[in-house]
CSV table of C-alpha atoms in Angstrom, one decimal:
chain,number,residue,atom,x,y,z
A,15,MET,CA,19.9,4.2,23.7
A,16,ALA,CA,19.0,7.7,24.3
A,17,ASP,CA,21.7,8.9,21.8
A,18,GLU,CA,20.3,6.7,19.1
A,19,ILE,CA,16.8,8.1,19.8
A,20,ALA,CA,18.1,11.6,19.4
A,21,LYS,CA,19.9,10.9,16.5
A,22,ARG,CA,16.9,9.2,14.9
A,23,LEU,CA,14.5,12.0,15.7
A,24,LEU,CA,16.9,14.7,14.4
A,25,LEU,CA,17.6,12.8,11.1
A,26,THR,CA,13.7,12.3,10.5
A,27,LEU,CA,12.8,16.1,11.0
A,28,ARG,CA,16.0,17.7,9.6
A,29,GLN,CA,15.8,15.7,6.3
A,30,GLU,CA,12.1,15.8,5.8
A,31,LEU,CA,11.6,19.5,6.7
A,32,ARG,CA,14.9,20.6,4.7
A,33,TRP,CA,14.4,18.5,1.7
A,34,ASN,CA,10.7,19.1,1.1
A,35,MET,CA,9.9,22.3,2.4
A,36,HIS,CA,13.0,24.5,1.9
A,37,GLY,CA,15.1,22.6,-0.5
A,38,TYR,CA,18.4,20.9,0.0
A,39,ASN,CA,20.9,22.0,-2.6
A,40,THR,CA,22.3,25.6,-3.4
A,41,ASP,CA,21.7,25.3,-6.8
A,42,PRO,CA,18.5,27.2,-7.6
A,43,ALA,CA,17.3,24.6,-10.3
A,44,LYS,CA,17.3,22.0,-8.0
A,45,THR,CA,15.7,23.6,-5.1
A,46,GLN,CA,12.4,24.6,-6.2
A,47,SER,CA,9.9,23.8,-3.3
A,48,TYR,CA,6.4,22.9,-3.6
A,49,ARG,CA,5.6,26.4,-2.4
A,50,THR,CA,7.7,28.2,-4.9
A,51,VAL,CA,6.2,26.0,-7.8
A,52,LEU,CA,2.8,26.4,-6.8
A,53,ASN,CA,3.0,30.1,-6.3
A,54,SER,CA,4.6,30.5,-9.7
A,55,LYS,CA,1.6,29.3,-11.4
A,56,ASP,CA,0.0,32.6,-12.1
A,57,LYS,CA,3.3,34.2,-13.4
A,58,GLU,CA,4.0,31.2,-15.7
A,59,LYS,CA,2.5,32.0,-19.1
A,60,ASP,CA,3.2,28.5,-20.6
A,61,GLU,CA,1.0,26.0,-19.3
A,62,ASP,CA,2.9,23.1,-20.3
A,63,GLY,CA,6.1,24.6,-18.9
A,64,TRP,CA,4.5,24.9,-15.7
A,65,GLN,CA,3.3,21.3,-15.7
A,66,SER,CA,7.0,20.3,-16.5
A,67,MET,CA,8.1,22.1,-13.6
A,68,LEU,CA,5.4,20.6,-11.2
A,69,LYS,CA,6.2,17.0,-12.4
A,70,ALA,CA,10.0,17.7,-11.8
A,71,CYS,CA,9.2,19.0,-8.3
A,72,HIS,CA,7.1,15.8,-7.5
A,73,GLN,CA,9.9,13.5,-8.9
A,74,ARG,CA,12.6,15.5,-6.9
A,75,CYS,CA,10.7,15.4,-3.6
A,76,ALA,CA,9.7,11.7,-4.1
A,77,HIS,CA,13.4,10.7,-4.6
A,78,ARG,CA,14.4,12.7,-1.5
A,79,THR,CA,11.5,11.4,0.7
A,80,LEU,CA,12.4,7.7,-0.5
A,81,ARG,CA,16.0,8.3,0.9
A,82,VAL,CA,14.6,9.6,4.2
A,83,LEU,CA,12.3,6.4,4.6
A,84,GLU,CA,14.9,4.2,3.5
A,85,GLN,CA,17.5,5.4,6.3
A,86,ASN,CA,14.8,5.5,8.7
A,87,GLY,CA,13.5,2.1,8.1
A,88,SER,CA,11.2,0.3,10.0
A,89,ILE,CA,7.5,1.7,10.1
A,90,PHE,CA,8.9,4.4,7.6
A,91,ILE,CA,9.1,1.9,4.9
A,92,LYS,CA,5.8,0.5,5.7
A,93,LEU,CA,4.5,4.2,5.2
A,94,GLY,CA,6.1,4.4,1.9
A,95,GLN,CA,4.4,1.2,0.9
A,96,HIS,CA,1.0,2.8,1.8
A,97,LEU,CA,1.9,5.9,-0.3
A,98,SER,CA,3.0,3.6,-3.2
A,99,SER,CA,-0.4,2.2,-3.6
A,100,MET,CA,-2.5,5.4,-3.2
A,101,ASN,CA,-2.6,6.0,-7.0
A,102,TYR,CA,-5.9,7.5,-6.3
A,103,LEU,CA,-4.3,10.5,-4.4
A,104,LEU,CA,-0.7,10.9,-5.0
A,105,PRO,CA,0.8,11.8,-8.4
A,106,VAL,CA,2.5,9.2,-10.4
A,107,GLU,CA,6.0,10.4,-9.7
A,108,TRP,CA,5.5,9.6,-6.1
A,109,THR,CA,3.8,6.3,-6.3
A,110,ARG,CA,6.2,4.9,-8.9
A,111,THR,CA,9.3,6.0,-6.9
A,112,PHE,CA,8.1,4.3,-4.2
A,113,ILE,CA,7.6,0.9,-5.6
A,114,PRO,CA,11.2,-0.5,-4.6
A,115,LEU,CA,10.0,-0.2,-0.9
A,116,GLN,CA,7.5,-3.0,-1.7
A,117,ASP,CA,10.0,-5.8,-1.7
A,118,HIS,CA,13.6,-4.2,-1.1
A,119,CYS,CA,14.1,-3.4,2.5
A,120,PRO,CA,16.9,-3.7,5.1
A,121,GLU,CA,17.7,-7.1,6.7
A,122,SER,CA,17.9,-8.2,10.2
A,123,SER,CA,21.1,-10.2,11.2
A,124,TYR,CA,20.8,-13.9,11.8
A,125,GLU,CA,22.3,-13.6,15.3
A,126,ALA,CA,19.4,-11.2,16.1
A,127,ILE,CA,16.7,-13.6,14.8
A,128,GLU,CA,18.5,-16.6,16.7
A,129,GLN,CA,17.9,-14.5,20.0
A,130,MET,CA,14.4,-13.8,19.3
A,131,PHE,CA,13.6,-17.4,18.7
A,132,ILE,CA,15.2,-17.9,22.2
A,133,ASP,CA,13.2,-15.2,23.7
A,134,ASP,CA,9.9,-16.4,22.2
A,135,THR,CA,9.8,-19.9,22.1
A,136,GLY,CA,12.6,-20.8,24.8
A,137,GLN,CA,14.5,-22.8,22.2
A,138,PRO,CA,17.2,-21.9,19.4
A,139,ILE,CA,16.4,-22.2,15.6
A,140,ALA,CA,17.8,-25.6,15.5
A,141,ALA,CA,15.2,-27.2,17.7
A,142,HIS,CA,12.6,-26.3,15.3
A,143,PHE,CA,14.3,-26.8,11.9
A,144,ASP,CA,16.7,-29.3,10.4
A,145,ASN,CA,17.7,-26.5,7.8
A,146,PHE,CA,17.3,-22.7,8.1
A,147,ASP,CA,18.8,-20.5,5.5
A,148,ARG,CA,20.8,-17.9,7.3
A,149,HIS,CA,19.9,-15.2,4.5
A,150,PRO,CA,16.5,-14.3,3.9
A,151,ILE,CA,14.7,-14.7,0.4
A,152,GLY,CA,12.9,-11.5,1.0
A,153,ALA,CA,12.7,-8.7,3.4
A,154,ALA,CA,10.1,-6.1,4.0
A,155,SER,CA,9.4,-3.3,6.3
A,156,LEU,CA,8.1,-5.3,9.4
A,157,ALA,CA,9.5,-8.6,8.6
A,158,GLN,CA,11.9,-11.0,6.7
A,159,VAL,CA,11.4,-14.6,5.3
A,160,HIS,CA,13.8,-17.6,5.5
A,161,LEU,CA,13.4,-20.9,3.8
A,162,ALA,CA,13.6,-23.8,6.2
A,163,THR,CA,12.9,-27.4,6.6
A,164,MET,CA,10.6,-28.6,9.5
A,165,LYS,CA,12.3,-30.9,11.9
A,166,ASP,CA,9.5,-33.4,12.5
A,167,THR,CA,7.9,-33.7,9.0
A,168,GLY,CA,10.6,-32.4,6.8
A,169,ALA,CA,8.3,-29.9,4.9
A,170,LYS,CA,9.9,-27.0,3.0
A,171,VAL,CA,8.6,-23.9,4.8
A,172,ALA,CA,8.8,-20.1,4.7
A,173,VAL,CA,9.7,-18.7,8.1
A,174,LYS,CA,8.5,-15.1,8.6
A,175,VAL,CA,10.3,-13.4,11.3
A,176,GLN,CA,9.8,-9.9,12.6
A,177,HIS,CA,12.5,-7.6,12.6
A,178,PRO,CA,13.6,-7.6,16.4
A,179,ALA,CA,14.4,-3.9,16.6
A,180,LEU,CA,10.8,-3.1,15.9
A,181,LYS,CA,10.1,-3.9,19.7
A,182,VAL,CA,12.2,-0.8,20.5
A,183,TRP,CA,11.5,1.6,17.7
A,184,VAL,CA,7.8,1.1,16.9
A,185,PRO,CA,6.5,3.5,19.7
A,186,LEU,CA,9.2,6.2,18.9
A,187,ASP,CA,8.6,5.8,15.0
A,188,LEU,CA,4.8,6.2,15.3
A,189,ALA,CA,5.4,9.4,17.3
A,190,LEU,CA,7.7,10.7,14.7
A,191,THR,CA,5.1,9.7,12.2
A,192,ARG,CA,2.7,11.9,13.9
A,193,LEU,CA,5.2,14.6,14.4
A,194,THR,CA,6.1,14.7,10.6
A,195,PHE,CA,2.3,14.9,9.5
A,196,SER,CA,1.5,17.6,11.9
A,197,THR,CA,4.5,19.5,11.1
A,198,LEU,CA,3.4,19.1,7.3
A,199,ARG,CA,0.1,20.3,8.2
A,200,TYR,CA,1.6,23.3,10.0
A,201,PHE,CA,3.5,24.5,6.9
A,202,PHE,CA,0.9,23.2,4.5
A,203,PRO,CA,-2.5,23.3,6.2
A,204,GLU,CA,-4.4,22.8,3.1
A,205,TYR,CA,-2.7,19.4,2.7
A,206,ASP,CA,-3.7,17.7,6.1
A,207,LEU,CA,-2.5,14.0,6.0
A,208,GLU,CA,-2.7,13.2,9.7
A,209,TRP,CA,-5.5,10.6,9.0
A,210,LEU,CA,-2.7,8.5,7.4
A,211,SER,CA,-0.6,8.5,10.8
A,212,ASN,CA,-3.9,7.9,12.5
A,213,GLU,CA,-4.5,5.0,10.4
A,214,MET,CA,-1.1,3.5,10.8
A,215,GLU,CA,-1.5,3.7,14.6
A,216,LEU,CA,-4.8,1.4,14.3
A,217,SER,CA,-3.1,-0.9,11.9
A,218,LEU,CA,0.3,-1.2,12.9
A,219,PRO,CA,-0.4,-3.4,16.2
A,220,GLN,CA,-2.5,-5.7,14.0
A,221,GLU,CA,0.4,-6.0,11.3
A,222,LEU,CA,3.0,-6.7,14.3
A,223,ASP,CA,0.9,-9.8,15.5
A,224,PHE,CA,1.8,-12.8,13.5
A,225,ALA,CA,-0.4,-15.1,15.5
A,226,LEU,CA,-3.3,-12.9,14.2
A,227,GLU,CA,-1.9,-13.0,10.7
A,228,GLY,CA,-1.9,-16.7,10.9
A,229,LYS,CA,-5.6,-16.7,11.6
A,230,ASN,CA,-6.4,-14.4,9.1
A,231,ALA,CA,-4.6,-16.4,6.4
A,232,LEU,CA,-6.4,-19.5,7.3
A,233,VAL,CA,-9.7,-17.9,7.4
A,234,THR,CA,-9.2,-16.4,3.8
A,235,ARG,CA,-7.8,-19.7,2.7
A,236,GLU,CA,-10.9,-21.8,3.8
A,237,TYR,CA,-13.3,-19.2,2.3
A,238,PHE,CA,-11.7,-19.2,-1.3
A,239,LYS,CA,-11.4,-23.1,-1.3
A,240,MET,CA,-15.4,-23.0,-1.4
A,241,ILE,CA,-15.4,-20.8,-4.6
A,242,LYS,CA,-15.2,-22.8,-7.8
A,243,ASP,CA,-12.4,-22.2,-10.2
A,244,SER,CA,-10.9,-19.4,-8.1
A,245,PRO,CA,-7.1,-19.4,-8.7
A,246,LEU,CA,-6.3,-18.0,-5.4
A,247,LEU,CA,-3.8,-19.8,-3.2
A,248,VAL,CA,-2.9,-18.8,0.5
A,249,PRO,CA,0.1,-20.5,1.9
A,250,ASP,CA,-1.1,-23.1,4.7
A,251,VAL,CA,0.1,-22.0,8.4
A,252,TYR,CA,1.9,-24.5,10.4
A,253,TRP,CA,2.4,-22.5,13.6
A,254,ALA,CA,2.7,-19.1,14.8
A,255,ARG,CA,3.9,-16.8,17.6
A,256,LYS,CA,3.5,-13.0,18.0
A,257,ARG,CA,6.8,-12.5,15.9
A,258,ILE,CA,7.2,-15.8,14.2
A,259,LEU,CA,5.1,-17.4,11.5
A,260,VAL,CA,5.9,-20.6,10.0
A,261,MET,CA,4.0,-21.2,6.6
A,262,GLU,CA,3.9,-23.6,3.6
A,263,TYR,CA,6.4,-22.4,0.9
A,264,ILE,CA,4.8,-21.2,-2.4
A,265,ALA,CA,6.9,-19.3,-4.7
A,266,GLY,CA,5.9,-17.1,-7.5
A,267,HIS,CA,6.7,-14.0,-9.7
A,268,ARG,CA,5.5,-10.5,-9.3
A,269,THR,CA,2.3,-9.9,-11.4
A,270,ASP,CA,4.1,-7.0,-13.1
A,271,ASP,CA,6.7,-9.3,-14.4
A,272,LEU,CA,5.5,-9.1,-17.8
A,273,ALA,CA,8.2,-11.1,-19.3
A,274,TYR,CA,7.5,-14.1,-17.1
A,275,LEU,CA,3.7,-13.8,-18.0
A,276,ASP,CA,4.4,-13.8,-21.7
A,277,SER,CA,7.1,-16.5,-21.8
A,278,ASN,CA,4.7,-19.0,-19.9
A,279,GLY,CA,1.7,-18.0,-22.2
A,280,ILE,CA,-0.3,-16.2,-19.2
A,281,ASP,CA,-2.8,-13.9,-20.5
A,282,ARG,CA,-2.6,-10.5,-18.8
A,283,ASP,CA,-6.1,-9.5,-19.0
A,284,GLU,CA,-7.2,-12.9,-17.4
A,285,VAL,CA,-4.7,-12.2,-14.6
A,286,SER,CA,-6.3,-8.7,-14.1
A,287,ALA,CA,-9.6,-10.0,-14.3
A,288,ALA,CA,-8.9,-12.7,-12.0
A,289,LEU,CA,-7.4,-10.2,-9.4
A,290,ALA,CA,-10.7,-8.3,-9.7
A,291,ARG,CA,-12.7,-11.1,-8.9
A,292,ILE,CA,-10.7,-12.1,-5.8
A,293,PHE,CA,-10.7,-8.7,-4.1
A,294,ASN,CA,-14.3,-8.0,-5.4
A,295,GLU,CA,-15.3,-11.1,-3.5
A,296,MET,CA,-13.7,-9.8,-0.3
A,297,ILE,CA,-15.4,-6.4,-0.7
A,298,PHE,CA,-18.7,-7.7,-1.8
A,299,GLY,CA,-18.8,-11.2,-0.4
A,300,ASP,CA,-18.8,-12.6,3.1
A,301,THR,CA,-15.2,-12.4,4.1
A,302,PRO,CA,-13.0,-9.9,5.6
A,303,LEU,CA,-10.9,-7.7,3.2
A,304,HIS,CA,-7.0,-8.1,2.7
A,305,CYS,CA,-6.1,-4.4,3.0
A,306,ASP,CA,-2.4,-4.4,2.1
A,307,PRO,CA,-2.5,-5.5,-1.6
A,308,HIS,CA,0.7,-4.0,-3.0
A,309,GLY,CA,2.7,-5.6,-5.7
A,310,GLY,CA,5.2,-7.2,-3.3
A,311,ASN,CA,2.4,-9.2,-1.6
A,312,ILE,CA,0.8,-10.9,-4.8
A,313,ALA,CA,2.6,-13.3,-6.7
A,314,ILE,CA,1.7,-15.6,-9.7
A,315,ARG,CA,2.9,-19.1,-11.0
A,316,ARG,CA,2.2,-21.0,-14.1
A,317,ASN,CA,-0.2,-24.0,-13.2
A,318,ASP,CA,-1.6,-26.1,-16.2
A,319,MET,CA,-3.6,-28.5,-14.1
A,320,ARG,CA,-6.3,-25.8,-13.6
A,321,THR,CA,-9.3,-25.8,-16.0
A,322,ARG,CA,-10.3,-22.4,-16.4
A,323,HIS,CA,-7.0,-20.6,-15.9
A,324,ASN,CA,-3.3,-21.7,-16.5
A,325,PHE,CA,-2.0,-19.8,-13.5
A,326,ASP,CA,-2.1,-19.5,-9.7
A,327,ILE,CA,-2.4,-16.2,-7.9
A,328,ILE,CA,-0.7,-16.4,-4.5
A,329,LEU,CA,-1.5,-13.9,-1.8
A,330,TYR,CA,0.9,-13.1,1.1
A,331,ASP,CA,0.9,-10.9,4.1
A,332,HIS,CA,-2.2,-11.5,6.0
A,333,GLY,CA,-1.5,-9.1,8.7
A,334,LEU,CA,-3.9,-6.4,8.0
A,335,TYR,CA,-7.7,-7.2,7.5
A,336,ARG,CA,-10.9,-5.3,8.1
A,337,ASP,CA,-14.5,-6.6,8.3
A,338,ILE,CA,-16.7,-4.3,6.0
A,339,PRO,CA,-20.3,-3.8,7.4
A,340,LEU,CA,-22.8,-5.5,5.4
A,341,GLN,CA,-24.9,-2.4,4.8
A,342,MET,CA,-21.6,-0.6,3.6
A,343,ARG,CA,-21.0,-3.7,1.2
A,344,ARG,CA,-24.4,-3.2,-0.2
A,345,ASN,CA,-24.3,0.3,-0.6
A,346,TYR,CA,-21.0,0.3,-2.3
A,347,ALA,CA,-22.3,-2.3,-4.8
A,348,LYS,CA,-25.1,0.0,-5.6
A,349,LEU,CA,-22.6,2.9,-6.0
A,350,TRP,CA,-20.8,1.1,-8.7
A,351,LEU,CA,-24.0,0.0,-10.4
A,352,ALA,CA,-24.9,3.5,-10.6
A,353,VAL,CA,-21.5,4.3,-12.1
A,354,ILE,CA,-21.9,1.7,-14.7
A,355,ASP,CA,-25.5,2.9,-15.6
A,356,ALA,CA,-24.3,6.4,-15.5
A,357,ASP,CA,-27.0,7.2,-12.9
A,358,GLU,CA,-25.9,10.5,-11.4
A,359,LYS,CA,-28.6,10.7,-8.9
A,360,GLY,CA,-27.9,7.2,-7.6
A,361,MET,CA,-24.2,7.8,-7.5
A,362,ARG,CA,-24.5,10.9,-5.5
A,363,GLN,CA,-26.9,9.1,-3.1
A,364,TYR,CA,-24.7,6.0,-2.5
A,365,ALA,CA,-21.5,8.1,-2.5
A,366,HIS,CA,-23.2,10.0,0.6
A,367,GLU,CA,-24.2,6.6,2.1
A,368,VAL,CA,-20.8,5.1,1.9
A,369,ALA,CA,-18.4,7.8,2.5
A,370,GLY,CA,-20.5,10.8,3.4
A,371,VAL,CA,-19.6,12.7,0.2
A,372,THR,CA,-21.6,16.1,-0.1
A,373,ASP,CA,-22.9,17.3,-3.4
A,374,ASP,CA,-20.4,19.7,-3.9
A,375,GLN,CA,-17.5,17.0,-3.1
A,376,PHE,CA,-19.2,14.5,-5.3
A,377,PRO,CA,-17.6,15.2,-8.7
A,378,LEU,CA,-14.4,15.1,-7.4
A,379,PHE,CA,-15.0,11.9,-5.5
A,380,ALA,CA,-16.3,10.2,-8.8
A,381,SER,CA,-13.2,11.3,-10.6
A,382,ALA,CA,-11.0,9.8,-7.8
A,383,ILE,CA,-12.7,6.4,-7.7
A,384,THR,CA,-12.9,5.9,-11.5
A,385,GLY,CA,-9.9,7.7,-12.8
A,386,ARG,CA,-12.1,9.3,-15.2
A,387,ASP,CA,-13.2,12.9,-16.0
A,388,TYR,CA,-16.3,13.7,-14.1
A,389,ARG,CA,-18.2,14.4,-17.5
A,390,ALA,CA,-17.4,10.8,-18.8
A,391,VAL,CA,-18.6,9.4,-15.3
A,392,THR,CA,-21.8,10.8,-15.9
A,393,THR,CA,-22.2,9.8,-19.5
A,394,SER,CA,-20.4,6.5,-19.9
A,395,VAL,CA,-17.6,5.3,-17.8
A,396,VAL,CA,-16.9,2.0,-20.1
A,397,SER,CA,-16.2,4.4,-23.1
A,398,THR,CA,-12.7,4.7,-24.2
A,399,ARG,CA,-10.6,7.4,-22.6
A,400,SER,CA,-9.5,10.0,-25.0
A,401,GLU,CA,-6.0,11.7,-25.0
A,402,GLU,CA,-7.9,14.8,-24.1
A,403,GLU,CA,-9.3,13.3,-21.1
A,404,LYS,CA,-6.1,11.8,-20.0
A,405,GLU,CA,-4.4,15.3,-19.9
A,406,VAL,CA,-7.4,16.8,-18.1
A,407,VAL,CA,-7.1,14.1,-15.3
A,408,SER,CA,-3.2,14.2,-15.1
A,409,GLY,CA,-3.3,17.9,-15.1
A,410,ALA,CA,-6.1,18.3,-12.7
A,411,MET,CA,-3.8,17.7,-9.5
A,412,GLY,CA,-2.0,20.7,-10.3
A,413,ASP,CA,-5.0,23.0,-10.6
A,414,GLY,CA,-6.0,22.8,-6.7
A,415,MET,CA,-7.7,19.5,-6.9
A,416,LEU,CA,-5.0,17.8,-4.9
A,417,GLN,CA,-5.5,19.9,-2.1
A,418,GLU,CA,-9.4,19.2,-2.4
A,419,LEU,CA,-8.9,15.6,-2.6
A,420,VAL,CA,-6.5,15.5,0.4
A,421,GLN,CA,-9.1,17.2,2.5
A,422,LEU,CA,-12.0,15.0,1.2
A,423,LEU,CA,-10.2,11.7,2.0
A,424,GLY,CA,-9.4,13.1,5.5
A,425,GLN,CA,-13.2,13.1,6.1
A,426,VAL,CA,-14.1,9.8,4.6
A,427,PRO,CA,-14.4,6.6,7.0
A,428,ARG,CA,-11.1,4.8,7.1
A,429,ILE,CA,-12.6,1.7,5.8
A,430,VAL,CA,-13.2,3.2,2.4
A,431,LEU,CA,-9.7,4.2,2.0
A,432,LEU,CA,-8.7,0.7,2.5
A,433,ILE,CA,-11.2,-0.4,-0.1
A,434,LEU,CA,-9.8,2.3,-2.5
A,435,LYS,CA,-6.4,0.7,-2.2
A,436,THR,CA,-7.9,-2.2,-4.1
A,437,ASN,CA,-8.8,0.0,-7.2
A,438,ASP,CA,-5.5,0.1,-9.0
A,439,LEU,CA,-4.5,-3.6,-8.7
């Protein structure tokens, strides 16, 4: 075990530091580090050429980091999932590269799962189910899901089982995550992301408690049953232990499976609007917020029995929820009303109330939460985005704003960051 721990530690540090800080290949064209590219800006006369260099550097380092996360597995994949949804912070080359981590992860063996059942329930798998598929239908960073048939009722269920090795590796992996971000801060003090590892240390114990996840799922299920015409489905929960969760089996397709939507006559705009209503209800209503809404946790299926929509939206993975204080819900609502009204004074007031944003930080914060140039935010955020504005926003991260945004997000309350994850659904 000591050898494995040492090997894992060295693998993480060597690859992360060597690849992303100093380059990995001896070919100069392939080893441009961020430091080299950023320092070359003043020397590069061709702005378009420098932007191309920066985008290539983003893509190169994103692919290298993806390999590191995949090789280390466990919570490093969970970290990659978080990063894949941080469109408000990271360049598209990073978020797009990490999308496969949302639903393509390593699997645990059937034998390891069988032993975990015995350890946690005192009985083998066969004592609980008539049929249990040995191969999972999906594997994520913390768990995998098997189809099974309940022994007492014959119901078809989805059995979510935690990767058994996490019990050993999570404490070490959290320490490695802290070390990785502190090392990043040492080399690049202007890009302090230690708040991300702090958030993981707080959220991971909740996500690893499947009994808590079962309770969260039932709360959300009952809440949305009361909302007329809501297309949201949350699978029912049959029973749960800390590392095992047995749920109703409801299958669907990813919401970005456009071929499925189009072939089934499901309107893309309706799906987008329905998702917005669902998560707005969690943010502004009277129920906790699902804080891990990436593409692997949301599915859609056709349903012609509904009156308002012809589809169901299925929400999985209820391990990470947070309660939003009532006053913050109200202030956040007032912030968006001010945005809609182009009320700059109101925006500044409620940006400070919600996130402690100062007047100097406000233009950057406003652009980050809306994805619009600050001038558009203060005139009409509902106006059509011009090609010029798109170029301004996409190029801003290379002009020092990424550094400022990282510093800003390190100061805002963690619940605000979790709310922002819903912005790009």
